[in-house]
PDB file of C-alpha atoms in Angstrom:
ATOM      1  CA  MET A   1     -44.983  -7.280  19.773  1.00 49.00           C
ATOM      2  CA  ASN A   2     -43.567  -8.758  16.181  1.00 53.00           C
ATOM      3  CA  THR A   3     -40.576 -10.964  16.294  1.00 54.00           C
ATOM      4  CA  GLU A   4     -40.392 -11.701  13.356  1.00 61.00           C
ATOM      5  CA  THR A   5     -37.058  -9.802  10.833  1.00 67.00           C
ATOM      6  CA  THR A   6     -38.536  -8.252   8.134  1.00 76.00           C
ATOM      7  CA  SER A   7     -36.047  -8.118   5.152  1.00 85.00           C
ATOM      8  CA  TYR A   8     -35.360  -5.389   2.861  1.00 80.00           C
ATOM      9  CA  THR A   9     -33.067  -4.158   0.404  1.00 79.00           C
ATOM     10  CA  PRO A  10     -31.803  -0.200   1.718  1.00 76.00           C
ATOM     11  CA  LEU A  11     -31.433   2.453  -1.620  1.00 70.00           C
ATOM     12  CA  HIS A  12     -28.017   2.583  -1.084  1.00 71.00           C
ATOM     13  CA  ASP A  13     -25.613  -0.005   0.336  1.00 73.00           C
ATOM     14  CA  PRO A  14     -21.759   1.515   0.328  1.00 69.00           C
ATOM     15  CA  GLU A  15     -20.510  -2.037  -0.267  1.00 68.00           C
ATOM     16  CA  THR A  16     -21.644  -2.654  -3.351  1.00 70.00           C
ATOM     17  CA  ASP A  17     -22.447   0.592  -4.174  1.00 70.00           C
ATOM     18  CA  ALA A  18     -19.464   2.379  -4.442  1.00 68.00           C
ATOM     19  CA  ARG A  19     -18.931   5.222  -7.303  1.00 67.00           C
ATOM     20  CA  SER A  20     -15.852   4.791  -9.376  1.00 75.00           C
ATOM     21  CA  TYR A  21     -16.865   7.466 -11.730  1.00 83.00           C
ATOM     22  CA  VAL A  22     -17.371  11.172  -9.389  1.00 89.00           C
ATOM     23  CA  PRO A  23     -18.299  13.668 -11.151  1.00 91.00           C
ATOM     24  CA  SER A  24     -17.342  17.680 -11.103  1.00 94.00           C
ATOM     25  CA  VAL A  25     -19.281  20.162  -8.876  1.00 96.00           C
ATOM     26  CA  GLU A  26     -20.712  21.809 -11.798  1.00 96.00           C
ATOM     27  CA  VAL A  27     -21.804  18.830 -13.036  1.00 96.00           C
ATOM     28  CA  ALA A  28     -22.656  17.025 -10.183  1.00 96.00           C
ATOM     29  CA  LEU A  29     -24.911  20.379  -8.616  1.00 96.00           C
ATOM     30  CA  ARG A  30     -26.751  21.098 -12.445  1.00 97.00           C
ATOM     31  CA  HIS A  31     -28.177  17.434 -12.672  1.00 96.00           C
ATOM     32  CA  ALA A  32     -29.073  18.095  -9.385  1.00 96.00           C
ATOM     33  CA  ARG A  33     -30.952  20.885  -9.841  1.00 97.00           C
ATOM     34  CA  ALA A  34     -32.084  19.231 -13.396  1.00 96.00           C
ATOM     35  CA  VAL A  35     -34.121  16.495 -11.347  1.00 96.00           C
ATOM     36  CA  LEU A  36     -34.923  18.733  -8.561  1.00 96.00           C
ATOM     37  CA  ASP A  37     -37.196  20.713 -10.805  1.00 96.00           C
ATOM     38  CA  GLU A  38     -38.206  17.727 -12.981  1.00 96.00           C
ATOM     39  CA  LYS A  39     -39.395  15.631  -9.773  1.00 95.00           C
ATOM     40  CA  ALA A  40     -41.080  19.101  -8.433  1.00 95.00           C
ATOM     41  CA  ILE A  41     -44.483  18.505 -10.184  1.00 95.00           C
ATOM     42  CA  ALA A  42     -44.623  14.538  -8.929  1.00 95.00           C
ATOM     43  CA  ASN A  43     -47.807  13.596  -7.650  1.00 96.00           C
ATOM     44  CA  LEU A  44     -47.925  13.869  -3.571  1.00 95.00           C
ATOM     45  CA  HIS A  45     -50.818  11.427  -4.026  1.00 97.00           C
ATOM     46  CA  ASP A  46     -49.919   9.217  -6.082  1.00 97.00           C
ATOM     47  CA  ARG A  47     -47.105   6.163  -4.268  1.00 96.00           C
ATOM     48  CA  ASP A  48     -44.698   5.749  -7.127  1.00 96.00           C
ATOM     49  CA  GLU A  49     -44.488   9.029  -8.194  1.00 96.00           C
ATOM     50  CA  MET A  50     -43.453   9.600  -4.231  1.00 96.00           C
ATOM     51  CA  ILE A  51     -40.389   6.433  -4.234  1.00 95.00           C
ATOM     52  CA  ARG A  52     -39.432   7.344  -7.731  1.00 95.00           C
ATOM     53  CA  ALA A  53     -38.649  10.667  -6.466  1.00 96.00           C
ATOM     54  CA  ALA A  54     -36.757   9.656  -3.304  1.00 95.00           C
ATOM     55  CA  VAL A  55     -34.879   7.638  -4.728  1.00 93.00           C
ATOM     56  CA  GLY A  56     -33.754  10.304  -7.645  1.00 94.00           C
ATOM     57  CA  LEU A  57     -33.170  12.969  -5.480  1.00 95.00           C
ATOM     58  CA  GLU A  58     -31.207  10.996  -3.005  1.00 93.00           C
ATOM     59  CA  MET A  59     -29.030   9.631  -6.316  1.00 91.00           C
ATOM     60  CA  GLN A  60     -28.430  12.609  -7.223  1.00 94.00           C
ATOM     61  CA  LEU A  61     -28.116  14.181  -3.169  1.00 94.00           C
ATOM     62  CA  ARG A  62     -25.625  10.924  -3.327  1.00 92.00           C
ATOM     63  CA  GLN A  63     -23.601  11.985  -6.457  1.00 92.00           C
ATOM     64  CA  LEU A  64     -23.301  16.036  -4.778  1.00 94.00           C
ATOM     65  CA  VAL A  65     -22.147  14.659  -1.938  1.00 93.00           C
ATOM     66  CA  ALA A  66     -19.656  12.911  -3.627  1.00 91.00           C
ATOM     67  CA  ALA A  67     -18.378  15.392  -6.124  1.00 95.00           C
ATOM     68  CA  LEU A  68     -18.216  18.051  -3.193  1.00 95.00           C
ATOM     69  CA  ASP A  69     -16.027  15.558  -1.010  1.00 93.00           C
ATOM     70  CA  LYS A  70     -13.848  15.075  -4.171  1.00 91.00           C
ATOM     71  CA  GLU A  71     -13.509  18.863  -4.472  1.00 92.00           C
ATOM     72  CA  ALA A  72     -12.261  19.456  -1.012  1.00 91.00           C
ATOM     73  CA  GLY A  73     -10.153  16.390  -1.342  1.00 87.00           C
ATOM     74  CA  ARG A  74     -11.828  13.826   1.388  1.00 81.00           C
TER      75      ARG A  74
END
């Protein structure tokens, strides 16, 4: 068993990644669709492309969820 602690930087840290600007749902949805289209052609066998796709999609998903929460008053 490995007892060493592995250090890493998470994709999202709520304490340091707080957003002051939240787009409208319409804008967030348009951006999410654009990123989906852009990342759909990423090469599955290219590690760097997959990392960029994952990060881009994660960022857009967070933006969309924030917009939906704002619209719902949460």
